[in-house]
Coordinates of C-alpha atoms in Angstrom, one line a residue:
M1 CA -196.5 -227.0 -130.2
N2 CA -193.1 -225.5 -131.2
K3 CA -193.0 -222.3 -129.1
D4 CA -189.9 -220.0 -131.3
I5 CA -192.2 -221.5 -134.7
N6 CA -195.6 -220.3 -132.5
Q7 CA -194.6 -216.9 -131.4
R8 CA -193.2 -216.4 -134.7
L9 CA -196.5 -216.9 -136.0
Q10 CA -198.0 -214.2 -133.0
D11 CA -195.9 -211.5 -134.9
L12 CA -196.4 -211.7 -137.9
R13 CA -200.1 -212.2 -137.5
E14 CA -200.1 -209.3 -134.6
V15 CA -198.8 -207.2 -138.0
M16 CA -201.5 -209.2 -140.7
R17 CA -203.7 -207.4 -138.9
R18 CA -202.4 -204.3 -138.7
E19 CA -202.8 -203.9 -142.1
H20 CA -205.7 -206.0 -142.4
L21 CA -204.8 -209.0 -144.0
A22 CA -207.0 -212.2 -144.3
A23 CA -203.5 -213.9 -144.8
F24 CA -200.3 -214.3 -146.2
I25 CA -197.7 -216.5 -148.0
F26 CA -194.8 -217.1 -147.8
P27 CA -192.9 -219.0 -151.5
S28 CA -189.5 -220.8 -151.7
T29 CA -188.6 -218.7 -153.1
D30 CA -185.5 -215.8 -153.4
P31 CA -186.0 -212.7 -156.7
H32 CA -185.0 -214.5 -158.8
Q33 CA -187.2 -217.9 -158.2
S34 CA -184.0 -219.9 -157.9
E35 CA -185.0 -223.1 -156.6
Y36 CA -182.1 -223.0 -153.8
V37 CA -181.5 -220.0 -151.5
A38 CA -179.0 -218.2 -149.5
D39 CA -180.4 -217.7 -145.8
H40 CA -181.7 -214.5 -146.2
W41 CA -184.4 -216.0 -147.8
K42 CA -186.0 -218.5 -146.1
G43 CA -189.2 -216.8 -144.9
R44 CA -190.7 -219.8 -145.4
E45 CA -188.9 -221.7 -143.9
F46 CA -188.6 -219.6 -140.9
I47 CA -192.1 -219.2 -141.0
S48 CA -192.8 -223.0 -140.8
G49 CA -190.0 -224.8 -139.3
F50 CA -189.9 -227.1 -142.7
N51 CA -186.9 -226.4 -144.7
G52 CA -187.7 -228.5 -148.4
S53 CA -186.8 -227.4 -151.0
A54 CA -190.1 -227.3 -152.1
G55 CA -193.1 -225.9 -150.9
T56 CA -195.1 -222.8 -149.6
A57 CA -197.0 -222.1 -145.9
V58 CA -199.8 -219.9 -145.5
V59 CA -200.4 -218.5 -142.4
T60 CA -204.4 -217.1 -141.8
L61 CA -205.5 -215.8 -138.6
N62 CA -207.3 -218.9 -137.5
G63 CA -204.0 -221.1 -139.1
A64 CA -201.6 -222.4 -141.0
A65 CA -201.3 -224.8 -143.8
L66 CA -198.2 -226.1 -146.2
W67 CA -198.0 -227.6 -149.4
T68 CA -195.4 -229.7 -150.6
D69 CA -194.1 -232.2 -152.9
S70 CA -194.2 -235.8 -152.5
R71 CA -190.3 -235.7 -152.1
Y72 CA -191.2 -234.0 -149.0
F73 CA -194.3 -235.9 -147.9
I74 CA -192.9 -238.0 -144.7
A75 CA -190.4 -235.6 -144.1
A76 CA -192.2 -232.9 -143.7
A77 CA -195.2 -234.6 -141.9
E78 CA -192.3 -234.8 -138.9
Q79 CA -190.9 -231.3 -139.2
L80 CA -194.0 -229.8 -138.8
R81 CA -195.6 -231.6 -135.7
G82 CA -196.3 -229.8 -132.8
T83 CA -197.5 -226.3 -135.4
E84 CA -200.4 -225.9 -136.0
F85 CA -199.4 -226.1 -140.0
Q86 CA -201.3 -228.8 -141.8
L87 CA -199.4 -230.6 -143.8
M88 CA -201.1 -230.6 -148.0
R89 CA -200.2 -232.9 -150.3
L90 CA -199.5 -232.2 -153.6
K91 CA -201.3 -233.7 -156.7
M92 CA -202.4 -235.6 -153.9
P93 CA -206.8 -236.4 -153.7
G94 CA -208.0 -233.7 -151.9
T95 CA -205.8 -231.8 -151.6
P96 CA -207.0 -228.1 -152.3
T97 CA -206.0 -225.2 -154.0
I98 CA -204.4 -222.7 -151.7
A99 CA -207.0 -220.0 -152.8
E100 CA -209.8 -223.2 -151.5
W101 CA -207.9 -223.1 -148.3
I102 CA -207.6 -219.3 -147.3
A103 CA -211.5 -219.1 -148.2
S104 CA -212.5 -222.2 -146.4
D105 CA -210.7 -221.3 -143.6
C106 CA -212.0 -217.2 -144.0
S107 CA -215.2 -218.5 -143.9
T108 CA -215.1 -218.4 -139.6
N109 CA -213.1 -215.6 -138.8
N110 CA -214.4 -213.4 -137.1
E111 CA -212.5 -210.4 -138.5
P112 CA -213.6 -209.9 -142.0
C113 CA -210.0 -208.9 -143.8
T114 CA -211.1 -208.7 -147.7
E115 CA -206.5 -208.0 -148.7
V116 CA -204.3 -211.4 -149.2
G117 CA -200.9 -210.7 -149.0
I118 CA -197.6 -211.7 -150.4
D119 CA -194.1 -210.4 -151.3
G120 CA -194.1 -209.3 -154.8
M121 CA -189.5 -209.5 -154.6
V122 CA -190.0 -212.6 -154.1
S123 CA -192.1 -213.6 -156.7
S124 CA -192.9 -214.4 -160.3
C125 CA -194.8 -212.9 -162.4
A126 CA -196.5 -215.8 -163.9
E127 CA -197.2 -216.4 -160.0
V128 CA -198.8 -214.1 -159.3
R129 CA -200.7 -214.0 -161.5
D130 CA -202.6 -217.1 -160.7
L131 CA -203.4 -216.4 -157.3
I132 CA -204.9 -213.0 -158.4
T133 CA -207.7 -214.9 -161.4
E134 CA -208.0 -218.0 -157.7
L135 CA -208.0 -215.7 -155.2
R136 CA -211.6 -213.3 -157.2
R137 CA -212.7 -216.9 -157.8
H138 CA -212.7 -218.1 -154.2
G139 CA -213.8 -215.8 -151.7
G140 CA -214.2 -213.1 -153.1
F141 CA -209.9 -211.2 -152.0
T142 CA -207.6 -209.1 -153.8
L143 CA -203.7 -209.9 -153.7
R144 CA -201.1 -207.1 -151.7
T145 CA -197.7 -207.5 -152.9
N146 CA -195.9 -204.7 -151.5
L147 CA -195.1 -205.9 -147.9
D148 CA -192.9 -208.0 -146.5
P149 CA -193.3 -208.4 -143.2
L150 CA -190.5 -210.2 -142.5
R151 CA -188.2 -207.6 -142.3
E152 CA -190.5 -206.8 -138.7
I153 CA -190.5 -210.0 -137.9
W154 CA -187.8 -212.0 -138.4
A155 CA -185.0 -209.8 -135.7
D156 CA -181.5 -212.1 -136.4
R157 CA -182.8 -212.4 -140.6
P158 CA -179.5 -213.2 -142.4
P159 CA -178.1 -210.7 -144.4
I160 CA -177.5 -210.6 -148.3
P161 CA -174.5 -212.8 -149.1
L162 CA -171.3 -210.8 -150.0
A163 CA -169.6 -213.7 -151.5
P164 CA -166.8 -212.2 -153.9
A165 CA -167.8 -213.5 -157.9
F166 CA -165.1 -215.5 -159.6
I167 CA -163.7 -215.6 -163.4
Q168 CA -165.0 -219.6 -164.5
P169 CA -161.8 -219.6 -166.7
L170 CA -162.8 -220.2 -170.8
E171 CA -160.8 -223.6 -170.8
Y172 CA -163.8 -224.8 -169.0
A173 CA -166.5 -222.9 -170.2
G174 CA -165.2 -223.1 -173.7
E175 CA -167.1 -219.6 -175.3
A176 CA -166.2 -216.0 -173.8
A177 CA -169.2 -214.1 -171.6
H178 CA -169.4 -210.5 -175.2
D179 CA -170.2 -214.3 -177.5
K180 CA -172.8 -215.3 -175.6
L181 CA -174.0 -212.0 -175.2
S182 CA -173.8 -211.6 -178.8
R183 CA -176.1 -214.9 -179.5
I184 CA -178.2 -213.9 -177.1
R185 CA -179.5 -210.1 -178.5
Q186 CA -178.8 -212.9 -182.0
A187 CA -182.1 -214.5 -180.4
L188 CA -183.9 -211.5 -178.8
R189 CA -184.2 -209.8 -182.8
R190 CA -185.7 -213.1 -183.8
Q191 CA -188.4 -212.5 -180.6
H192 CA -188.3 -208.7 -182.2
A193 CA -186.9 -207.9 -178.8
D194 CA -184.3 -205.2 -178.0
G195 CA -182.6 -206.3 -174.6
M196 CA -184.0 -208.4 -171.9
L197 CA -184.0 -208.3 -167.8
M198 CA -182.3 -212.0 -166.8
A199 CA -183.1 -212.8 -162.8
S200 CA -182.3 -216.1 -163.2
L201 CA -178.8 -216.0 -161.8
D202 CA -177.4 -219.6 -163.2
D203 CA -178.2 -218.0 -166.8
I204 CA -176.3 -214.5 -165.6
A205 CA -173.2 -216.8 -164.2
W206 CA -173.1 -218.7 -167.1
T207 CA -174.0 -216.0 -169.6
L208 CA -171.3 -214.1 -168.1
N209 CA -168.9 -216.9 -166.9
L210 CA -168.8 -216.0 -162.7
R211 CA -169.0 -218.5 -161.1
G212 CA -169.8 -217.2 -157.0
E213 CA -170.7 -218.7 -152.8
D214 CA -173.8 -217.1 -152.7
V215 CA -176.4 -219.9 -152.1
H216 CA -174.7 -223.6 -150.9
C217 CA -174.3 -225.9 -153.1
C218 CA -175.0 -223.1 -155.8
P219 CA -171.7 -221.7 -157.1
V220 CA -174.0 -218.9 -158.5
V221 CA -173.7 -214.6 -157.3
V222 CA -176.6 -212.6 -156.5
S223 CA -177.2 -210.1 -159.4
Y224 CA -179.2 -209.1 -161.9
L225 CA -177.9 -208.0 -166.0
L226 CA -179.7 -206.4 -168.1
I227 CA -179.0 -206.3 -171.7
A228 CA -179.9 -203.8 -174.5
T229 CA -179.2 -203.9 -178.1
D230 CA -175.6 -202.2 -177.5
R231 CA -174.8 -202.8 -173.9
A232 CA -175.5 -205.3 -170.9
T233 CA -175.4 -203.7 -167.4
L234 CA -174.6 -206.1 -164.0
Y235 CA -176.5 -205.7 -160.7
I236 CA -174.4 -206.7 -158.3
D237 CA -173.3 -205.7 -154.8
P238 CA -169.4 -203.0 -155.6
A239 CA -168.6 -205.4 -152.3
K240 CA -169.0 -208.6 -154.5
L241 CA -166.6 -207.3 -156.9
T242 CA -162.8 -207.9 -157.1
P243 CA -160.4 -205.2 -159.2
E244 CA -159.7 -208.8 -162.2
V245 CA -163.2 -209.1 -162.2
K246 CA -164.4 -205.3 -162.4
A247 CA -161.8 -205.6 -165.2
Y248 CA -163.2 -209.0 -166.7
L249 CA -166.5 -207.3 -167.9
K250 CA -165.3 -203.9 -169.1
Q251 CA -163.5 -205.8 -171.3
E252 CA -166.4 -207.8 -172.0
G253 CA -168.3 -204.8 -172.0
V254 CA -170.4 -205.5 -169.6
A255 CA -171.4 -202.2 -166.9
T256 CA -172.2 -202.1 -163.1
D257 CA -173.9 -201.0 -161.2
D258 CA -175.5 -201.3 -157.6
Y259 CA -177.5 -204.6 -156.7
E260 CA -180.3 -202.3 -155.1
N261 CA -180.9 -200.0 -158.2
V262 CA -182.0 -202.5 -161.0
A263 CA -186.2 -201.3 -160.9
R264 CA -184.9 -197.9 -161.2
G265 CA -182.5 -198.8 -164.1
L266 CA -186.3 -200.6 -165.7
K267 CA -187.3 -197.2 -165.4
D268 CA -184.8 -196.2 -166.6
Y269 CA -184.4 -198.7 -169.7
F270 CA -184.1 -196.8 -173.1
E271 CA -185.6 -199.2 -175.9
Y272 CA -188.7 -199.4 -177.7
N273 CA -189.8 -202.9 -175.3
I274 CA -187.7 -205.5 -173.4
L275 CA -188.6 -209.2 -173.5
L276 CA -189.2 -211.0 -169.6
D277 CA -189.8 -213.9 -168.9
P278 CA -193.2 -213.9 -166.3
Q279 CA -191.7 -217.3 -164.7
E280 CA -187.9 -215.6 -164.1
V281 CA -188.7 -212.1 -163.9
N282 CA -190.7 -211.4 -160.0
Y283 CA -193.7 -209.1 -160.2
T284 CA -192.2 -206.4 -158.5
L285 CA -189.7 -205.4 -161.2
F286 CA -191.9 -206.8 -164.1
K287 CA -194.6 -204.1 -162.6
S288 CA -191.9 -201.3 -162.6
V289 CA -190.8 -202.0 -166.1
T290 CA -192.7 -198.7 -168.1
R291 CA -191.8 -199.1 -171.5
E292 CA -194.0 -201.9 -174.0
I293 CA -192.6 -205.8 -172.6
I294 CA -192.8 -209.1 -175.0
E295 CA -193.5 -211.9 -172.5
A296 CA -191.6 -214.9 -173.5
E297 CA -189.0 -218.1 -172.2
S298 CA -186.2 -216.8 -171.8
P299 CA -183.5 -217.9 -174.9
V300 CA -180.9 -218.3 -172.1
K301 CA -182.4 -221.6 -170.3
R302 CA -182.1 -223.8 -174.0
M303 CA -178.6 -222.3 -175.1
K304 CA -177.3 -223.2 -171.3
T305 CA -178.1 -226.4 -171.8
V306 CA -177.1 -227.6 -175.4
K307 CA -173.6 -227.4 -173.5
N308 CA -170.7 -227.1 -175.8
E309 CA -167.5 -229.3 -176.4
R310 CA -165.5 -228.1 -173.6
E311 CA -168.0 -228.4 -170.9
Q312 CA -168.5 -231.7 -172.0
L313 CA -164.7 -232.5 -171.9
G314 CA -165.3 -231.0 -168.2
F315 CA -168.3 -233.1 -167.2
R316 CA -166.2 -236.6 -168.6
K317 CA -163.8 -235.3 -165.8
A318 CA -165.9 -234.6 -163.1
M319 CA -167.3 -237.9 -163.5
L320 CA -163.9 -239.1 -163.3
Y321 CA -163.1 -237.6 -160.8
D322 CA -165.9 -238.9 -159.0
G323 CA -165.9 -241.7 -160.0
I324 CA -162.7 -242.8 -158.2
A325 CA -163.9 -240.4 -155.1
M326 CA -167.4 -243.9 -155.3
V327 CA -165.2 -246.4 -155.6
K328 CA -162.6 -246.1 -152.9
F329 CA -165.8 -244.6 -151.0
L330 CA -167.7 -248.6 -152.1
K331 CA -164.4 -249.4 -151.0
W332 CA -163.8 -248.3 -147.7
L333 CA -168.2 -249.0 -146.6
D334 CA -167.3 -253.1 -148.1
G335 CA -164.6 -253.4 -145.6
E336 CA -166.6 -251.1 -142.7
S337 CA -169.9 -253.6 -143.4
E338 CA -167.6 -256.7 -143.2
E339 CA -166.2 -255.8 -140.2
L340 CA -169.1 -255.0 -138.4
R341 CA -171.5 -257.9 -139.8
V342 CA -168.1 -260.0 -137.7
K343 CA -167.9 -258.1 -134.2
S344 CA -171.8 -258.2 -134.5
E345 CA -171.0 -262.2 -134.7
E346 CA -168.7 -262.5 -131.5
F347 CA -170.3 -260.5 -129.3
A348 CA -173.5 -262.9 -130.1
T349 CA -171.2 -265.4 -129.7
A350 CA -170.1 -263.8 -126.0
V351 CA -173.1 -263.3 -124.9
L352 CA -173.8 -266.9 -124.8
S353 CA -170.3 -267.8 -122.7
D354 CA -169.5 -264.8 -120.5
S355 CA -170.0 -261.6 -119.4
E356 CA -166.6 -260.1 -119.5
S357 CA -165.8 -261.7 -123.4
A358 CA -169.9 -259.7 -124.0
A359 CA -168.2 -256.4 -122.5
V360 CA -165.4 -256.3 -124.5
A361 CA -166.7 -257.6 -128.0
N362 CA -169.5 -254.9 -127.2
S363 CA -167.8 -251.9 -126.2
S364 CA -165.8 -252.6 -129.6
L365 CA -168.4 -252.6 -132.1
F366 CA -169.9 -249.8 -130.6
T367 CA -166.7 -248.0 -131.5
L368 CA -167.2 -248.9 -134.8
H369 CA -170.9 -248.2 -134.2
S370 CA -170.4 -244.9 -133.6
S371 CA -168.1 -244.3 -136.6
L372 CA -170.2 -245.7 -140.0
T373 CA -173.7 -244.0 -139.2
E374 CA -175.7 -241.8 -142.0
L375 CA -173.1 -238.4 -141.0
G376 CA -170.2 -241.2 -140.6
V377 CA -171.0 -242.0 -144.3
D378 CA -171.8 -238.4 -145.3
Q379 CA -168.7 -237.3 -144.0
K380 CA -166.0 -240.6 -145.1
L381 CA -167.1 -239.2 -149.0
T382 CA -167.1 -236.3 -148.4
A383 CA -163.5 -235.8 -147.4
L384 CA -163.0 -238.7 -150.6
R385 CA -164.2 -236.4 -152.9
A386 CA -162.7 -233.2 -151.9
E387 CA -159.4 -235.5 -152.6
Q388 CA -160.3 -235.1 -156.4
P389 CA -158.6 -232.0 -158.5
G390 CA -160.6 -229.4 -158.8
F391 CA -163.1 -229.8 -156.5
R392 CA -165.3 -227.2 -154.9
G393 CA -168.1 -229.0 -152.7
L394 CA -171.0 -230.4 -152.4
S395 CA -173.4 -230.2 -155.2
F396 CA -176.4 -230.6 -152.7
D397 CA -176.0 -231.7 -149.8
T398 CA -175.8 -236.0 -149.7
I399 CA -178.7 -238.1 -149.0
A400 CA -178.2 -240.8 -146.9
A401 CA -180.1 -242.6 -145.5
Y402 CA -180.2 -246.1 -144.2
G403 CA -183.1 -248.8 -144.3
T404 CA -186.6 -246.9 -143.1
H405 CA -184.6 -243.5 -143.8
G406 CA -184.5 -245.2 -147.4
A407 CA -188.3 -244.6 -148.0
I408 CA -187.9 -240.4 -146.9
V409 CA -187.3 -239.6 -150.2
H410 CA -184.5 -236.7 -149.9
Y411 CA -184.1 -237.3 -145.8
E412 CA -180.6 -235.7 -144.9
P413 CA -179.4 -237.3 -142.2
T414 CA -178.8 -234.8 -139.5
P415 CA -177.6 -235.1 -135.4
E416 CA -180.7 -235.6 -134.2
T417 CA -181.9 -238.1 -136.6
D418 CA -178.8 -239.8 -137.6
I419 CA -178.1 -243.6 -137.1
P420 CA -176.1 -246.6 -136.7
L421 CA -175.8 -248.6 -140.4
Q422 CA -176.0 -252.7 -139.8
P423 CA -174.7 -255.2 -141.4
E424 CA -178.3 -256.0 -143.2
G425 CA -180.7 -254.3 -145.3
L426 CA -180.2 -251.1 -148.1
L427 CA -178.2 -247.9 -147.7
L428 CA -179.8 -245.6 -150.5
L429 CA -177.0 -242.7 -151.0
D430 CA -177.6 -239.6 -153.5
S431 CA -175.1 -237.2 -153.9
G432 CA -172.8 -235.6 -156.4
G433 CA -170.1 -232.7 -156.1
Q434 CA -168.9 -229.2 -157.8
Y435 CA -165.6 -229.2 -159.2
L436 CA -163.8 -226.7 -161.6
D437 CA -164.9 -229.4 -164.8
G438 CA -168.5 -229.6 -163.8
T439 CA -171.2 -231.1 -161.2
T440 CA -171.6 -234.7 -160.2
D441 CA -175.2 -236.2 -159.1
I442 CA -175.4 -240.1 -158.2
T443 CA -177.2 -241.9 -156.3
R444 CA -176.6 -245.8 -155.6
T445 CA -178.5 -248.0 -153.5
I446 CA -176.2 -250.6 -151.6
A447 CA -176.2 -254.0 -150.0
L448 CA -175.0 -253.7 -146.4
G449 CA -176.1 -258.1 -145.9
P450 CA -178.7 -259.9 -146.3
L451 CA -181.8 -258.7 -147.5
T452 CA -185.6 -259.7 -147.3
D453 CA -186.9 -261.2 -150.9
E454 CA -188.9 -257.8 -151.5
M455 CA -185.8 -255.5 -151.0
R456 CA -184.9 -257.9 -153.5
R457 CA -187.1 -257.3 -156.7
V458 CA -188.4 -254.5 -154.9
Y459 CA -184.7 -253.2 -156.4
T460 CA -184.4 -255.1 -160.2
L461 CA -187.6 -253.1 -160.9
V462 CA -185.5 -249.7 -160.0
L463 CA -183.0 -251.4 -162.0
K464 CA -184.8 -252.1 -164.9
G465 CA -186.5 -248.7 -165.4
H466 CA -183.0 -247.4 -164.9
I467 CA -181.8 -249.2 -167.6
Q468 CA -184.7 -249.1 -170.1
I469 CA -184.0 -244.9 -169.7
E470 CA -181.0 -245.4 -171.2
L471 CA -181.5 -247.6 -174.0
A472 CA -183.7 -245.4 -175.5
V473 CA -183.5 -244.3 -178.9
F474 CA -186.2 -241.2 -180.0
P475 CA -186.6 -238.6 -182.8
S476 CA -184.5 -236.0 -181.4
G477 CA -186.9 -233.0 -180.1
I478 CA -189.3 -235.3 -177.7
S479 CA -190.6 -234.3 -174.8
G480 CA -189.1 -235.5 -171.9
T481 CA -192.6 -236.7 -170.9
Q482 CA -192.9 -239.1 -173.5
L483 CA -189.8 -241.4 -172.1
D484 CA -191.4 -241.8 -169.0
V485 CA -192.6 -244.1 -169.1
L486 CA -190.0 -246.2 -169.8
A487 CA -188.4 -246.1 -166.3
K488 CA -192.2 -246.7 -164.4
R489 CA -193.4 -250.0 -167.0
A490 CA -192.3 -253.1 -165.6
M491 CA -193.0 -251.2 -161.6
W492 CA -196.7 -250.5 -162.9
R493 CA -197.2 -254.3 -163.7
E494 CA -196.7 -255.2 -159.7
G495 CA -199.0 -251.9 -158.5
L496 CA -195.9 -249.3 -157.6
S497 CA -193.9 -246.5 -158.9
Y498 CA -192.6 -243.1 -157.6
L499 CA -194.9 -239.3 -157.9
H500 CA -190.7 -236.6 -158.4
G501 CA -189.1 -237.0 -161.7
T502 CA -187.5 -239.1 -163.6
G503 CA -185.1 -236.3 -165.0
H504 CA -183.3 -233.1 -164.7
G505 CA -180.9 -231.8 -166.0
V506 CA -177.9 -230.7 -164.5
G507 CA -176.0 -228.2 -164.7
S508 CA -171.7 -227.0 -166.6
F509 CA -170.1 -226.3 -162.6
L510 CA -172.9 -224.7 -161.8
N511 CA -176.7 -225.9 -160.5
V512 CA -177.2 -229.7 -159.9
H513 CA -180.5 -229.4 -161.6
E514 CA -181.3 -227.4 -165.1
G515 CA -184.3 -226.5 -166.7
P516 CA -186.5 -227.2 -168.9
H517 CA -185.7 -229.9 -169.7
Q518 CA -187.4 -232.6 -167.2
I519 CA -187.9 -236.6 -167.7
R520 CA -191.5 -237.1 -165.7
M521 CA -194.7 -238.3 -165.9
E522 CA -196.2 -234.7 -165.8
W523 CA -196.2 -233.0 -169.2
K524 CA -193.2 -230.4 -170.1
P525 CA -192.6 -229.7 -173.6
A526 CA -189.1 -228.5 -173.2
P527 CA -186.9 -230.7 -176.9
L528 CA -184.4 -233.1 -175.6
V529 CA -181.6 -232.4 -178.0
A530 CA -178.1 -233.3 -178.3
G531 CA -175.9 -231.6 -176.4
M532 CA -178.3 -232.0 -173.3
T533 CA -177.7 -233.4 -169.9
V534 CA -180.6 -235.5 -167.8
T535 CA -180.5 -237.7 -164.9
D536 CA -181.7 -241.4 -165.1
E537 CA -183.2 -241.7 -161.7
P538 CA -185.9 -243.8 -161.2
G539 CA -187.1 -245.3 -157.7
I540 CA -189.8 -247.6 -155.5
Y541 CA -190.4 -246.2 -151.8
L542 CA -192.1 -248.1 -149.4
E543 CA -192.8 -246.0 -145.7
G544 CA -191.5 -247.4 -143.1
R545 CA -189.7 -250.7 -144.9
F546 CA -186.9 -248.9 -147.0
G547 CA -186.4 -247.1 -150.0
V548 CA -183.8 -247.8 -153.7
R549 CA -183.0 -245.2 -155.7
I550 CA -180.6 -245.6 -159.1
E551 CA -179.2 -242.6 -160.6
N552 CA -176.6 -241.7 -163.9
T553 CA -176.0 -238.6 -165.2
L554 CA -176.3 -238.9 -168.7
L555 CA -175.2 -236.8 -172.1
I556 CA -177.9 -236.6 -175.3
V557 CA -175.9 -238.1 -177.7
P558 CA -176.7 -238.5 -181.8
C559 CA -177.4 -241.4 -182.9
T560 CA -176.9 -243.5 -186.3
F561 CA -178.1 -247.3 -186.3
P562 CA -176.7 -250.3 -188.0
P563 CA -176.7 -251.7 -192.3
A564 CA -179.2 -253.8 -191.0
C565 CA -181.3 -250.3 -191.2
A566 CA -180.3 -250.0 -195.1
S567 CA -183.8 -249.1 -195.5
H568 CA -184.4 -245.9 -194.3
V569 CA -180.8 -245.3 -193.5
A570 CA -178.2 -242.7 -195.3
P571 CA -174.4 -244.6 -195.0
D572 CA -173.8 -242.6 -192.2
G573 CA -176.2 -244.4 -190.4
T574 CA -178.5 -241.9 -190.0
S575 CA -182.8 -241.9 -191.3
E576 CA -185.0 -240.6 -193.6
F577 CA -187.2 -240.1 -190.4
G578 CA -184.4 -236.6 -189.2
P579 CA -182.2 -237.3 -186.6
F580 CA -182.2 -239.4 -183.8
L581 CA -181.0 -239.5 -180.3
R582 CA -179.4 -241.6 -177.2
F583 CA -178.0 -241.3 -174.4
E584 CA -175.1 -242.0 -172.8
P585 CA -173.8 -242.4 -169.7
L586 CA -172.0 -240.0 -168.2
T587 CA -171.4 -241.3 -164.0
L588 CA -168.7 -244.3 -163.6
C589 CA -169.2 -246.0 -160.6
P590 CA -170.6 -249.4 -160.5
I591 CA -173.7 -250.7 -159.9
D592 CA -174.2 -253.0 -156.5
K593 CA -175.0 -256.5 -158.3
R594 CA -175.8 -258.0 -154.9
P595 CA -179.5 -257.0 -154.6
I596 CA -180.2 -258.5 -158.1
V597 CA -182.6 -260.9 -159.4
R598 CA -181.5 -262.4 -161.9
D599 CA -184.0 -263.8 -163.9
M600 CA -185.9 -260.3 -164.1
L601 CA -183.7 -258.7 -166.2
D602 CA -184.7 -260.0 -170.1
D603 CA -181.1 -260.5 -172.7
E604 CA -180.6 -256.5 -173.4
E605 CA -180.5 -254.8 -169.8
I606 CA -178.2 -257.4 -168.7
R607 CA -176.0 -257.0 -171.7
W608 CA -176.5 -253.4 -171.0
L609 CA -175.0 -253.8 -167.0
N610 CA -171.9 -255.8 -168.4
D611 CA -171.4 -253.2 -171.2
Y612 CA -171.0 -249.8 -168.6
H613 CA -170.1 -252.1 -166.1
Q614 CA -166.9 -253.4 -168.2
T615 CA -166.7 -249.5 -169.3
V616 CA -166.7 -248.4 -165.7
Y617 CA -163.3 -251.0 -165.0
D618 CA -161.3 -250.0 -167.9
R619 CA -161.6 -245.7 -167.5
L620 CA -160.8 -246.0 -163.8
A621 CA -158.8 -249.1 -162.9
P622 CA -156.0 -246.9 -164.1
H623 CA -156.5 -243.7 -161.5
L624 CA -156.9 -246.8 -158.5
A625 CA -154.0 -248.0 -156.0
P626 CA -154.1 -252.5 -157.4
D627 CA -156.0 -253.5 -154.0
E628 CA -159.2 -250.8 -155.4
Q629 CA -158.6 -252.1 -158.9
Q630 CA -159.0 -255.7 -158.0
W631 CA -162.0 -254.5 -155.3
L632 CA -163.5 -252.6 -159.1
R633 CA -163.1 -256.0 -160.9
E634 CA -164.8 -257.7 -158.6
A635 CA -168.0 -254.8 -158.5
T636 CA -167.6 -254.6 -162.7
L637 CA -168.1 -258.4 -163.0
P638 CA -170.4 -259.7 -165.8
L639 CA -173.7 -260.9 -164.4

C-alpha cells in the first residue's frame, strides 16, 4: 500500500464520517473546467496519485476507484498499483458508472449514509445535474456540493497562482479586445441575452488579448469575465495586474475586481438576464445567480476557433520555427543513433577478442547511453526549440516513448521510468511549443534501426490513415465525426484501431487542446469551418510491444475544383452544392520514410507524401546550415 495515499484516504474518511458522507468525488477540473489545471486544484492527483489530465477519483468508506479514458489505461494501472484504487476503464464493456459503483460499494457499508459529496466550485453545472439524477436512480443518494475536504487534509496545498498577466500585442492577436467584446455582445443579443459570465480561462485570454503563466504549458490567467450590455468586469487577483495591464484594460473598457468577489458580482448583476454555459460555469456560481438564466454554449468558443489573418500568419511562423528545431533535432538523433550502432558493434566485437578491449568499448557505450535516453531526447529537443524566436515554453510535456513505452498513449518519461534508446525499434515523439506567434503540436514516430515486419506494417497503416485525413474534401459545416473513419478504414480492415480522438483544435499561443470541434469516433456536432486549426493524429498501440502515431497540425481552408468539374462548378471553382473545404498542413517536418511498406500505399497517398515533403524542404531549407539542408534533402526525397 502506498503510505502517502493510504494516509490521505484515512484523513478523508474521517472528514466523511464527520459529515455523514457515503462517498466523495474528485474530478480533474478547476473552477473554470480546465483540462490542465494549476497545482492548487490537483485534488484528484493528490488523493489518488494518478497524474493524467483526465479522470475522476471516487472514495467511499469502504473502497476507492478511478475512472479514466484509453489514453491512460496503462499509465493509470501503474500509478495506482499499491493503493486501494481500482482502475475503471471508460467506454470498455463491464465498466460501471460512478453512480452504479457507489451504490454497489455502499450496499455493504455498515455505516449507512445517504449523501455523496463533490466540491461544487470545481464541478460544472451540467456535471452536477447529471450526477444528481444518476445518484437518485442508483441507491437514492443525494448530492452535497458545499464541501471541499482538501482544505482540511491537504496540509501543503499549493496556493492559487499569482503570476502577472501580460498583453498579447495586436500584431499577434489581429483584433482588439474592445472589438471582440463588441462581437460577443452582438452574439449575445442574437440569443436575447443581456450579458454572460465567462469562466473558461483560454476564452478569457483570447477575448482580452491577455496571456499569463498560471497553468503549466497553458499561457492563461486565472480569472472570470462578467460581460453586461455596457460594461465588463475582470475578476482577478490584483497582485496579477501590472500598471501596464491595468491601463490597458481600462483603455479597452474593462473594469477589475478581486477574483474572490465573482459570486458577489453575480448576485449584484443588474441586467434582466444572463447567459451561462452549464458545461463551463461551475455549479456553485451557477446557483448564486438571481437573474433569469439563459443556458447556452458560450459564443466565444466558436469565435476563438476561427483564426483571423494575423493568427493564421502567426501559426505559419510558429510552424516554421518549430520545423527548424525539429530538423536540427532529427539530424542530431540520426547521428547519435548511428554512433550508438557503431559502438554497440565495437563492444560485441571486443567481447570476442579480449577483456581489456571490451572494458574500453563498454565504457564508451555507457557514456553514450547515459545521454541518449527518453529524458535526454526531451531535453535536447526543448533546448533546440528554445533557440527559436518568440519561444515561450512547451505546449505540453513531451511524450518521448521508446520501445514498449510507445504503447502507453500519454507516456511521459520520469527519472524513475527513463530508459536508454537502442539502435533498433521505434521512438514515438509527441511534442510542441508555445511561441508568441502560435502553438505547435507534432508527433513523429522514428526508426532508430532495424524494425520488425509488424512494426513496418503498423507504421504504414497509421500513415495511410494520416494521409487520408489530409486528402479529405468535405462540405463546410460537417462534423469531424463524419471524417474519423477515413483515418481508421485501412487499420479496421486488419482488426486494428485506437480509442483516442483523431484530431483536436489548437489555440493561438493558447491551449494546445481547443474545442469544441474535434475529429473523433464519438459524435461531436461542432461544425468544421474555414479558418479552424485541427490536428491529424491517428495511431496504433500494441501493449508490451510498441506504439505508432503520426501528427500534423492543419488549417481548414476553402476548396476549389478543377475545370473537369465544370458542369456543377462556377468559374471561380466553387460548387453549386455550397462551399467545400480541405486541409492545409501547417506542420513542417519530414515523416520518416524508413518504416514505410511502399506497396501498402496507393498512388494518391504516395503523391501526397512526396508533395508534402517537397513543401517541407522548400520552406525549411533556406533557414538551415548546409549540412542540415543535406540531411533534409535526403529525408524528403520522393518515395
